[in-house]
Amino acid sequence: MRILICEDSVLLREGLIRLLEHSGHEVVAAHPDTDGVAAAVRSETPELCILDVRLPPTFTDEGIRLARELRAEHPQLPVLVLSQYVEERYASELIAAQGGAFGYLLKDRVADVADFIDAVERIAGGATVLDPEVVAQLLNRRGRDDRMAALTDRERTVLSALAEGRSNQAIAGLLFLSEASVEKHITAIFQKLGLEPDEHGNRRVLAAIAHLESTGAVPAQNPTTPQSGASQ
């Protein structure tokens, strides 16, 4: 896979290059800031872009703005955003935006090499992969949304797993359910949230997260683990 990296930390940037190349991927460009990234995407045609949230010169939202620009110009380009901390506003903004496959992970996840490479490859393959902390803050909102309050505990668990990108088969294995039971739970979840089911699992996940984010409720913490792309 051809990958472009934009990360200002020399240590992390070089570490990512070695990790990715050791895993059989090709890093076609590695930038310390946003200068020249858009041009490099056009000339190098990467299959995935990995971007830091905070980049020079202000170290605020340069990476987020770059991600928006790249997704606007190249709608099918998978983008993985790395962040030092959970920045819910930025995560919500990118999740709600239309575009190709997308991931938002904390930088700490890079230390778990196997899981990180798995996430990279799944995003490149079309999955949506969200850091467990992001999922916790966006999905475990309760109190001011009657639709979320209508979900059973089991449905909340299934929704959280679905939003992380788990397939129906993976959810079934995680919760010791049949795939038919998982499908019934998912159907009930989207009926209660007022979301029309379709054939695009990622779109449904994004719609659910965008809906929950729009309630403005206070988030609760409930870490979980990102897994493979949804199929329901």
Coordinates of N, CA and C in Angstrom, one line a residue:
M1 N 0.8 -1.2 0.0 CA 0.0 0.0 0.0 C 0.9 1.3 0.0
R2 N 0.5 2.3 -0.8 CA 1.2 3.5 -0.8 C 0.6 4.5 0.2
I3 N 1.5 5.0 1.1 CA 1.0 5.8 2.2 C 1.8 7.1 2.3
L4 N 1.1 8.2 2.5 CA 1.6 9.5 2.8 C 1.5 9.9 4.3
I5 N 2.5 10.4 4.9 CA 2.5 10.8 6.3 C 2.7 12.3 6.4
C6 N 2.0 12.9 7.3 CA 2.2 14.3 7.7 C 2.2 14.4 9.2
E7 N 3.4 14.4 9.8 CA 3.6 14.4 11.2 C 4.8 15.2 11.6
D8 N 4.6 16.2 12.5 CA 5.7 17.1 12.8 C 6.8 16.5 13.7
S9 N 6.4 15.5 14.5 CA 7.4 14.9 15.4 C 8.4 14.0 14.6
V10 N 9.7 14.3 14.6 CA 10.6 13.5 13.9 C 10.6 12.1 14.3
L11 N 10.6 11.9 15.6 CA 10.6 10.5 16.2 C 9.4 9.7 15.7
L12 N 8.2 10.3 15.9 CA 7.0 9.6 15.5 C 7.0 9.4 14.0
R13 N 7.4 10.4 13.2 CA 7.3 10.3 11.7 C 8.3 9.2 11.3
E14 N 9.5 9.2 11.8 CA 10.4 8.1 11.4 C 10.0 6.8 11.9
G15 N 9.4 6.8 13.1 CA 8.9 5.5 13.6 C 7.8 4.9 12.7
L16 N 6.9 5.8 12.3 CA 5.8 5.3 11.4 C 6.4 4.8 10.1
I17 N 7.3 5.5 9.6 CA 7.9 5.1 8.3 C 8.5 3.7 8.4
R18 N 9.3 3.4 9.5 CA 9.9 2.1 9.6 C 8.9 1.1 9.9
L19 N 7.9 1.4 10.8 CA 6.9 0.4 11.1 C 6.1 0.0 9.9
L20 N 5.7 1.0 9.1 CA 4.9 0.7 7.9 C 5.7 0.0 6.8
E21 N 6.9 0.4 6.6 CA 7.7 -0.3 5.6 C 8.1 -1.7 6.0
H22 N 8.3 -1.9 7.3 CA 8.6 -3.2 7.8 C 7.4 -4.2 7.7
S23 N 6.2 -3.6 7.6 CA 5.0 -4.3 7.4 C 4.6 -4.5 5.9
G24 N 5.5 -4.1 5.1 CA 5.3 -4.3 3.6 C 4.7 -3.2 2.9
H25 N 4.5 -2.0 3.5 CA 3.9 -0.9 2.8 C 5.0 0.1 2.3
E26 N 4.6 1.0 1.4 CA 5.5 1.9 0.9 C 5.1 3.3 1.3
V27 N 6.0 4.0 2.0 CA 5.8 5.4 2.3 C 6.2 6.3 1.2
V28 N 5.3 6.9 0.4 CA 5.7 7.6 -0.8 C 6.1 9.1 -0.4
A29 N 5.7 9.6 0.7 CA 6.1 10.9 1.1 C 5.9 11.1 2.6
A30 N 6.7 11.9 3.3 CA 6.6 12.1 4.7 C 6.9 13.6 5.0
H31 N 5.9 14.3 5.4 CA 6.1 15.8 5.6 C 6.0 16.2 7.1
P32 N 6.8 17.2 7.5 CA 6.7 17.7 8.9 C 5.6 18.7 9.1
D33 N 5.0 19.2 8.0 CA 3.9 20.2 8.1 C 3.1 20.1 6.8
T34 N 2.1 21.0 6.7 CA 1.2 20.8 5.6 C 1.7 21.3 4.2
D35 N 2.8 22.0 4.2 CA 3.3 22.5 3.0 C 3.6 21.4 2.0
G36 N 3.1 21.5 0.8 CA 3.4 20.5 -0.2 C 2.6 19.2 -0.1
V37 N 1.8 19.1 0.9 CA 1.1 17.8 1.1 C 0.0 17.6 0.0
A38 N -0.7 18.6 -0.3 CA -1.8 18.5 -1.3 C -1.2 18.2 -2.7
A39 N 0.0 18.8 -3.0 CA 0.6 18.5 -4.3 C 1.2 17.1 -4.3
A40 N 1.7 16.7 -3.2 CA 2.3 15.3 -3.1 C 1.2 14.3 -3.3
V41 N 0.0 14.6 -2.7 CA -1.1 13.6 -2.9 C -1.5 13.5 -4.4
R42 N -1.5 14.6 -5.1 CA -1.8 14.6 -6.5 C -0.7 13.9 -7.3
S43 N 0.5 14.1 -6.9 CA 1.6 13.5 -7.7 C 2.0 12.1 -7.4
E44 N 1.8 11.7 -6.1 CA 2.2 10.4 -5.6 C 1.1 9.4 -5.5
T45 N -0.2 9.9 -5.6 CA -1.4 9.1 -5.5 C -1.3 8.1 -4.4
P46 N -1.2 8.5 -3.2 CA -1.2 7.5 -2.1 C -2.5 6.8 -1.9
E47 N -2.5 5.7 -1.3 CA -3.7 4.9 -1.1 C -4.3 5.2 0.3
L48 N -3.5 5.9 1.1 CA -3.9 6.3 2.5 C -3.0 7.4 2.9
C49 N -3.6 8.4 3.6 CA -2.9 9.5 4.2 C -3.0 9.4 5.7
I50 N -1.9 9.6 6.4 CA -1.9 9.6 7.9 C -1.5 11.0 8.3
L51 N -2.4 11.7 9.1 CA -2.2 13.1 9.4 C -2.2 13.3 10.9
D52 N -1.3 14.1 11.4 CA -1.4 14.6 12.8 C -2.5 15.7 12.9
V53 N -3.2 15.8 14.0 CA -4.2 16.8 14.2 C -3.5 18.2 14.3
R54 N -2.5 18.3 15.1 CA -1.9 19.6 15.4 C -0.5 19.7 14.7
L55 N -0.4 20.6 13.8 CA 0.8 20.7 13.0 C 1.3 22.2 13.0
P56 N 2.5 22.4 12.6 CA 3.0 23.8 12.5 C 2.2 24.6 11.4
P57 N 2.1 25.9 11.5 CA 2.9 26.7 12.5 C 2.2 27.0 13.8
T58 N 0.9 26.8 13.9 CA 0.1 27.2 15.1 C -0.1 26.0 16.1
F59 N 0.0 24.8 15.5 CA -0.2 23.6 16.3 C -1.7 23.6 16.9
T60 N -2.6 24.0 16.1 CA -4.0 24.0 16.5 C -4.8 23.0 15.7
D61 N -5.3 23.4 14.5 CA -6.1 22.5 13.7 C -5.6 22.4 12.3
E62 N -4.3 22.6 12.1 CA -3.8 22.5 10.7 C -4.1 21.1 10.1
G63 N -3.9 20.1 10.9 CA -4.1 18.7 10.4 C -5.5 18.5 10.0
I64 N -6.5 19.0 10.8 CA -7.9 18.8 10.6 C -8.3 19.6 9.3
R65 N -7.8 20.8 9.1 CA -8.1 21.5 7.9 C -7.5 20.8 6.7
L66 N -6.3 20.3 6.8 CA -5.7 19.5 5.7 C -6.6 18.3 5.4
A67 N -7.0 17.6 6.4 CA -7.9 16.4 6.2 C -9.1 16.8 5.4
R68 N -9.8 17.9 5.8 CA -11.0 18.3 5.1 C -10.7 18.6 3.7
E69 N -9.6 19.3 3.4 CA -9.2 19.7 2.1 C -9.0 18.5 1.2
L70 N -8.2 17.5 1.8 CA -7.9 16.3 1.0 C -9.2 15.5 0.7
R71 N -10.1 15.4 1.7 CA -11.3 14.6 1.5 C -12.2 15.3 0.5
A72 N -12.1 16.6 0.5 CA -13.0 17.4 -0.5 C -12.4 17.2 -1.9
E73 N -11.1 17.2 -2.1 CA -10.5 17.1 -3.4 C -10.4 15.6 -3.9
H74 N -10.3 14.7 -2.9 CA -10.1 13.3 -3.2 C -11.1 12.5 -2.4
P75 N -12.4 12.5 -2.7 CA -13.5 12.0 -1.9 C -13.3 10.5 -1.5
Q76 N -12.6 9.7 -2.3 CA -12.4 8.3 -2.0 C -11.1 8.0 -1.3
L77 N -10.3 9.0 -1.0 CA -9.0 8.8 -0.4 C -9.2 8.5 1.1
P78 N -8.7 7.3 1.6 CA -8.8 7.0 3.0 C -7.9 7.9 3.8
V79 N -8.3 8.4 4.9 CA -7.6 9.3 5.8 C -7.6 8.8 7.2
L80 N -6.4 8.7 7.8 CA -6.2 8.3 9.2 C -5.7 9.5 10.0
V81 N -6.4 10.0 10.9 CA -6.0 11.2 11.7 C -5.5 10.6 13.1
L82 N -4.3 11.1 13.5 CA -3.7 10.8 14.7 C -3.7 12.0 15.7
S83 N -4.1 11.7 16.9 CA -4.2 12.8 17.9 C -3.6 12.4 19.2
Q84 N -3.0 13.4 19.9 CA -2.4 13.1 21.2 C -3.5 12.9 22.2
Y85 N -4.6 13.6 22.1 CA -5.7 13.5 23.0 C -7.0 13.4 22.2
V86 N -8.1 13.0 22.9 CA -9.4 13.0 22.3 C -9.8 14.4 22.1
E87 N -10.0 14.9 20.9 CA -10.4 16.2 20.6 C -11.8 16.0 19.9
E88 N -12.8 16.0 20.7 CA -14.1 15.5 20.3 C -14.7 16.4 19.1
R89 N -14.4 17.7 19.2 CA -15.0 18.6 18.2 C -14.4 18.3 16.9
Y90 N -13.1 18.1 16.8 CA -12.5 17.7 15.5 C -12.9 16.4 15.0
A91 N -13.0 15.4 15.9 CA -13.4 14.1 15.5 C -14.8 14.1 14.9
S92 N -15.7 14.8 15.6 CA -17.1 14.9 15.2 C -17.2 15.6 13.8
E93 N -16.4 16.6 13.6 CA -16.4 17.4 12.4 C -16.0 16.5 11.2
L94 N -15.0 15.7 11.4 CA -14.5 14.8 10.3 C -15.5 13.6 10.1
I95 N -16.0 13.1 11.2 CA -16.9 12.0 11.1 C -18.2 12.4 10.3
A96 N -18.7 13.6 10.6 CA -19.9 14.0 10.0 C -19.7 14.4 8.5
A97 N -18.5 14.7 8.1 CA -18.2 15.1 6.7 C -18.3 13.9 5.8
Q98 N -18.7 14.1 4.6 CA -18.7 13.1 3.6 C -17.3 12.8 3.1
G99 N -17.0 11.6 2.7 CA -15.7 11.3 2.1 C -15.5 9.8 2.1
G100 N -14.2 9.5 1.9 CA -13.9 8.1 1.8 C -13.7 7.5 3.2
A101 N -13.1 6.3 3.3 CA -12.8 5.6 4.6 C -12.0 6.6 5.5
F102 N -12.3 6.4 6.8 CA -11.7 7.4 7.8 C -11.4 6.7 9.1
G103 N -10.3 7.1 9.7 CA -9.9 6.7 11.0 C -9.5 7.8 11.9
Y104 N -9.8 7.7 13.2 CA -9.3 8.7 14.2 C -8.8 7.9 15.4
L105 N -7.5 7.9 15.5 CA -6.8 7.1 16.6 C -5.9 8.0 17.5
L106 N -5.8 7.7 18.7 CA -4.8 8.3 19.6 C -3.5 7.8 19.3
K107 N -2.5 8.6 19.4 CA -1.1 8.3 19.1 C -0.6 7.1 19.9
D108 N -1.1 6.9 21.1 CA -0.7 5.8 22.0 C -1.0 4.5 21.3
R109 N -2.0 4.4 20.4 CA -2.3 3.2 19.7 C -1.2 2.7 18.8
V110 N -0.3 3.6 18.4 CA 0.8 3.2 17.5 C 1.7 2.2 18.2
A111 N 1.8 2.3 19.6 CA 2.7 1.4 20.3 C 2.2 -0.1 20.2
D112 N 0.9 -0.3 20.0 CA 0.5 -1.7 19.8 C 0.5 -1.9 18.3
V113 N 1.7 -2.4 17.8 CA 2.0 -2.4 16.4 C 1.0 -3.3 15.6
A114 N 0.7 -4.4 16.1 CA -0.2 -5.3 15.4 C -1.6 -4.7 15.2
D115 N -2.1 -4.1 16.2 CA -3.4 -3.5 16.1 C -3.4 -2.3 15.2
F116 N -2.3 -1.5 15.3 CA -2.2 -0.3 14.5 C -2.1 -0.6 13.0
I117 N -1.3 -1.6 12.7 CA -1.2 -2.0 11.3 C -2.5 -2.5 10.8
D118 N -3.2 -3.3 11.6 CA -4.5 -3.8 11.3 C -5.5 -2.7 11.0
A119 N -5.4 -1.7 11.9 CA -6.3 -0.5 11.7 C -6.0 0.2 10.4
V120 N -4.7 0.4 10.1 CA -4.3 1.1 8.9 C -4.8 0.3 7.6
E121 N -4.6 -1.0 7.7 CA -5.0 -1.8 6.5 C -6.6 -1.8 6.3
R122 N -7.3 -1.8 7.5 CA -8.7 -1.8 7.4 C -9.3 -0.5 6.9
I123 N -8.7 0.6 7.3 CA -9.1 1.9 6.8 C -8.8 2.0 5.3
A124 N -7.7 1.6 4.9 CA -7.3 1.6 3.4 C -8.3 0.7 2.7
G125 N -8.8 -0.3 3.3 CA -9.8 -1.2 2.7 C -11.2 -0.7 2.7
G126 N -11.5 0.4 3.3 CA -12.8 1.0 3.3 C -13.5 1.1 4.6
A127 N -12.9 0.6 5.7 CA -13.5 0.6 7.0 C -13.4 2.0 7.7
T128 N -14.3 2.2 8.6 CA -14.2 3.4 9.5 C -13.7 2.8 10.8
V129 N -12.6 3.4 11.3 CA -12.0 2.9 12.6 C -11.9 4.1 13.5
L130 N -12.5 4.0 14.7 CA -12.5 5.1 15.6 C -11.8 4.6 16.9
D131 N -11.0 5.5 17.5 CA -10.3 5.1 18.8 C -11.4 4.9 19.8
P132 N -11.2 3.9 20.7 CA -12.2 3.6 21.7 C -12.5 4.8 22.6
E133 N -11.6 5.7 22.8 CA -11.9 6.9 23.6 C -12.9 7.8 22.9
V134 N -12.7 7.9 21.5 CA -13.6 8.7 20.7 C -15.0 8.1 20.8
V135 N -15.1 6.8 20.6 CA -16.3 6.1 20.6 C -17.0 6.3 22.0
A136 N -16.2 6.2 23.1 CA -16.8 6.4 24.4 C -17.5 7.8 24.5
Q137 N -16.8 8.8 24.0 CA -17.3 10.2 24.2 C -18.5 10.5 23.2
L138 N -18.5 9.8 22.1 CA -19.6 10.1 21.1 C -20.8 9.2 21.3
L139 N -20.6 8.0 21.8 CA -21.7 7.1 21.9 C -22.4 7.0 23.2
N140 N -21.7 7.1 24.3 CA -22.2 7.0 25.6 C -22.8 8.3 26.2
R141 N -23.7 8.9 25.4 CA -24.4 10.1 25.8 C -25.8 9.7 26.1
R142 N -26.2 10.1 27.3 CA -27.6 9.8 27.7 C -28.2 10.9 28.5
G143 N -29.5 10.9 28.7 CA -30.2 11.8 29.5 C -31.0 12.8 28.7
R144 N -30.4 13.5 27.7 CA -31.2 14.5 27.0 C -31.7 14.0 25.6
D145 N -31.4 12.8 25.3 CA -31.9 12.2 24.0 C -32.8 11.0 24.3
D146 N -34.1 11.2 24.1 CA -35.1 10.1 24.4 C -34.8 8.9 23.5
R147 N -34.3 9.2 22.3 CA -34.1 8.0 21.4 C -33.0 7.2 22.0
M148 N -31.9 7.8 22.5 CA -30.8 6.9 23.1 C -31.3 6.3 24.3
A149 N -32.1 7.0 25.1 CA -32.7 6.4 26.3 C -33.5 5.2 26.0
A150 N -34.1 5.1 24.8 CA -35.0 4.0 24.5 C -34.2 2.7 24.2
L151 N -32.9 2.8 24.0 CA -32.1 1.6 23.7 C -31.9 0.8 24.9
T152 N -31.9 -0.5 24.7 CA -31.6 -1.4 25.8 C -30.1 -1.4 26.0
D153 N -29.6 -2.0 27.2 CA -28.2 -2.1 27.4 C -27.5 -2.9 26.3
R154 N -28.2 -4.0 25.9 CA -27.6 -4.8 24.9 C -27.5 -4.1 23.6
E155 N -28.5 -3.2 23.2 CA -28.5 -2.4 22.0 C -27.4 -1.4 22.1
R156 N -27.1 -0.8 23.3 CA -26.0 0.1 23.4 C -24.7 -0.5 23.2
T157 N -24.6 -1.8 23.7 CA -23.3 -2.5 23.4 C -23.1 -2.8 22.0
V158 N -24.2 -3.2 21.3 CA -24.1 -3.5 19.9 C -23.8 -2.3 19.1
L159 N -24.4 -1.1 19.4 CA -24.2 0.1 18.7 C -22.8 0.6 18.9
S160 N -22.2 0.5 20.1 CA -20.8 0.8 20.4 C -19.9 0.0 19.5
A161 N -20.1 -1.3 19.5 CA -19.3 -2.2 18.7 C -19.4 -1.9 17.2
L162 N -20.6 -1.6 16.7 CA -20.9 -1.3 15.3 C -20.2 0.0 14.9
A163 N -20.2 1.0 15.8 CA -19.6 2.3 15.5 C -18.1 2.2 15.5
E164 N -17.5 1.2 16.2 CA -16.1 1.0 16.1 C -15.6 0.3 14.8
G165 N -16.6 -0.1 14.0 CA -16.3 -0.8 12.7 C -16.4 -2.3 12.8
R166 N -16.9 -2.9 13.8 CA -17.0 -4.3 13.9 C -18.0 -4.8 12.9
S167 N -17.7 -6.0 12.3 CA -18.7 -6.6 11.4 C -19.7 -7.3 12.2
N168 N -20.8 -7.7 11.6 CA -21.9 -8.5 12.3 C -21.3 -9.7 12.9
Q169 N -20.4 -10.4 12.1 CA -19.8 -11.6 12.6 C -18.9 -11.4 13.8
A170 N -18.2 -10.3 13.8 CA -17.3 -10.0 15.0 C -18.1 -9.6 16.2
I171 N -19.2 -8.9 16.0 CA -20.1 -8.5 17.1 C -20.7 -9.8 17.7
A172 N -21.1 -10.7 16.8 CA -21.7 -12.0 17.3 C -20.7 -12.7 18.2
G173 N -19.5 -12.8 17.7 CA -18.4 -13.5 18.4 C -18.1 -12.8 19.8
L174 N -18.1 -11.5 19.8 CA -17.8 -10.7 21.0 C -18.9 -10.9 22.0
L175 N -20.1 -10.9 21.6 CA -21.2 -11.0 22.6 C -21.9 -12.3 22.7
F176 N -21.3 -13.3 22.0 CA -21.8 -14.7 22.1 C -23.2 -14.8 21.6
L177 N -23.5 -14.1 20.5 CA -24.8 -14.1 19.9 C -24.8 -14.7 18.5
S178 N -25.9 -15.1 18.0 CA -25.9 -15.5 16.6 C -25.9 -14.2 15.7
E179 N -25.5 -14.4 14.4 CA -25.5 -13.2 13.5 C -26.9 -12.7 13.3
A180 N -27.9 -13.6 13.3 CA -29.3 -13.2 13.1 C -29.7 -12.4 14.3
S181 N -29.3 -12.7 15.5 CA -29.7 -11.9 16.7 C -29.0 -10.5 16.6
V182 N -27.8 -10.4 16.1 CA -27.1 -9.1 15.9 C -27.8 -8.3 14.9
E183 N -28.3 -8.9 13.8 CA -29.0 -8.2 12.8 C -30.3 -7.6 13.3
K184 N -31.0 -8.4 14.2 CA -32.2 -7.9 14.8 C -31.9 -6.7 15.7
H185 N -30.9 -6.8 16.5 CA -30.5 -5.7 17.4 C -30.2 -4.4 16.6
I186 N -29.4 -4.6 15.5 CA -29.1 -3.4 14.7 C -30.3 -2.8 14.1
T187 N -31.2 -3.6 13.6 CA -32.5 -3.1 13.0 C -33.2 -2.3 14.1
A188 N -33.3 -2.8 15.3 CA -34.0 -2.1 16.4 C -33.4 -0.8 16.7
I189 N -32.0 -0.8 16.8 CA -31.3 0.4 17.1 C -31.6 1.5 16.1
F190 N -31.5 1.2 14.9 CA -31.7 2.3 13.9 C -33.2 2.7 13.8
Q191 N -34.1 1.8 14.1 CA -35.5 2.2 14.2 C -35.7 3.2 15.3
K192 N -35.1 2.9 16.5 CA -35.3 3.7 17.6 C -34.6 5.1 17.4
L193 N -33.5 5.1 16.7 CA -32.8 6.4 16.4 C -33.3 7.1 15.2
G194 N -34.3 6.5 14.6 CA -34.9 7.2 13.4 C -34.0 7.2 12.2
L195 N -33.1 6.2 12.1 CA -32.2 6.2 11.0 C -32.6 5.1 10.0
E196 N -32.7 5.4 8.8 CA -33.2 4.4 7.8 C -32.0 3.4 7.5
P197 N -32.3 2.1 7.5 CA -31.2 1.2 7.2 C -30.9 1.2 5.7
D198 N -29.6 0.9 5.4 CA -29.2 0.8 4.0 C -28.1 -0.2 3.9
E199 N -27.5 -0.3 2.7 CA -26.5 -1.4 2.5 C -25.1 -0.9 2.8
H200 N -25.0 0.4 3.3 CA -23.6 0.9 3.5 C -23.4 1.0 5.0
G201 N -22.7 0.0 5.6 CA -22.5 0.0 7.0 C -21.8 1.2 7.6
N202 N -20.8 1.6 6.9 CA -20.0 2.8 7.4 C -20.9 4.0 7.4
R203 N -21.7 4.2 6.4 CA -22.6 5.4 6.4 C -23.6 5.4 7.5
R204 N -24.1 4.2 7.9 CA -25.0 4.1 9.0 C -24.3 4.4 10.3
V205 N -23.1 3.9 10.4 CA -22.3 4.2 11.6 C -22.1 5.7 11.8
L206 N -21.6 6.3 10.7 CA -21.4 7.8 10.7 C -22.6 8.6 11.0
A207 N -23.7 8.1 10.5 CA -25.0 8.8 10.7 C -25.4 8.7 12.2
A208 N -25.2 7.6 12.8 CA -25.5 7.4 14.2 C -24.6 8.3 15.1
I209 N -23.3 8.3 14.8 CA -22.4 9.1 15.6 C -22.7 10.6 15.4
A210 N -23.0 11.0 14.2 CA -23.3 12.4 13.9 C -24.6 12.8 14.7
H211 N -25.6 11.9 14.7 CA -26.8 12.2 15.4 C -26.6 12.3 16.9
L212 N -25.8 11.4 17.5 CA -25.5 11.5 18.9 C -24.7 12.7 19.3
E213 N -23.8 13.1 18.4 CA -22.9 14.3 18.7 C -23.8 15.5 18.7
S214 N -24.8 15.6 17.9 CA -25.6 16.8 17.7 C -26.5 17.0 19.0
T215 N -26.6 16.0 19.9 CA -27.4 16.2 21.1 C -26.8 17.2 22.1
G216 N -25.4 17.2 22.0 CA -24.7 18.1 22.9 C -24.7 17.6 24.4
A217 N -25.0 16.3 24.6 CA -25.0 15.8 25.9 C -23.6 15.7 26.5
V218 N -23.5 15.6 27.8 CA -22.2 15.4 28.4 C -21.7 14.0 28.2
P219 N -20.5 13.8 27.7 CA -20.0 12.4 27.4 C -19.6 11.7 28.6
A220 N -19.7 10.4 28.6 CA -19.2 9.5 29.6 C -18.1 8.7 29.1
Q221 N -17.2 8.2 30.0 CA -16.1 7.4 29.5 C -16.4 5.9 29.6
N222 N -16.1 5.1 28.6 CA -16.3 3.7 28.5 C -15.4 3.1 27.4
P223 N -14.1 3.0 27.7 CA -13.2 2.6 26.6 C -13.5 1.2 26.1
T224 N -13.4 1.1 24.7 CA -13.5 -0.2 24.1 C -12.4 -0.4 23.1
T225 N -12.5 -1.3 22.2 CA -11.4 -1.6 21.2 C -11.9 -1.6 19.8
P226 N -11.2 -0.8 18.9 CA -11.6 -0.7 17.5 C -11.4 -2.1 16.8
Q227 N -12.3 -2.4 15.9 CA -12.2 -3.7 15.2 C -12.5 -3.5 13.7
S228 N -12.9 -4.6 13.1 CA -13.0 -4.5 11.6 C -14.2 -3.9 11.1
G229 N -14.3 -3.6 9.7 CA -15.4 -2.9 9.1 C -16.7 -3.5 9.3
A230 N -17.8 -2.7 9.4 CA -19.1 -3.1 9.6 C -19.7 -3.6 8.3
S231 N -20.6 -4.6 8.3 CA -21.2 -5.1 7.1 C -22.7 -4.9 7.2
Q232 N -23.3 -4.6 8.3 CA -24.8 -4.4 8.4 C -25.2 -3.1 8.0

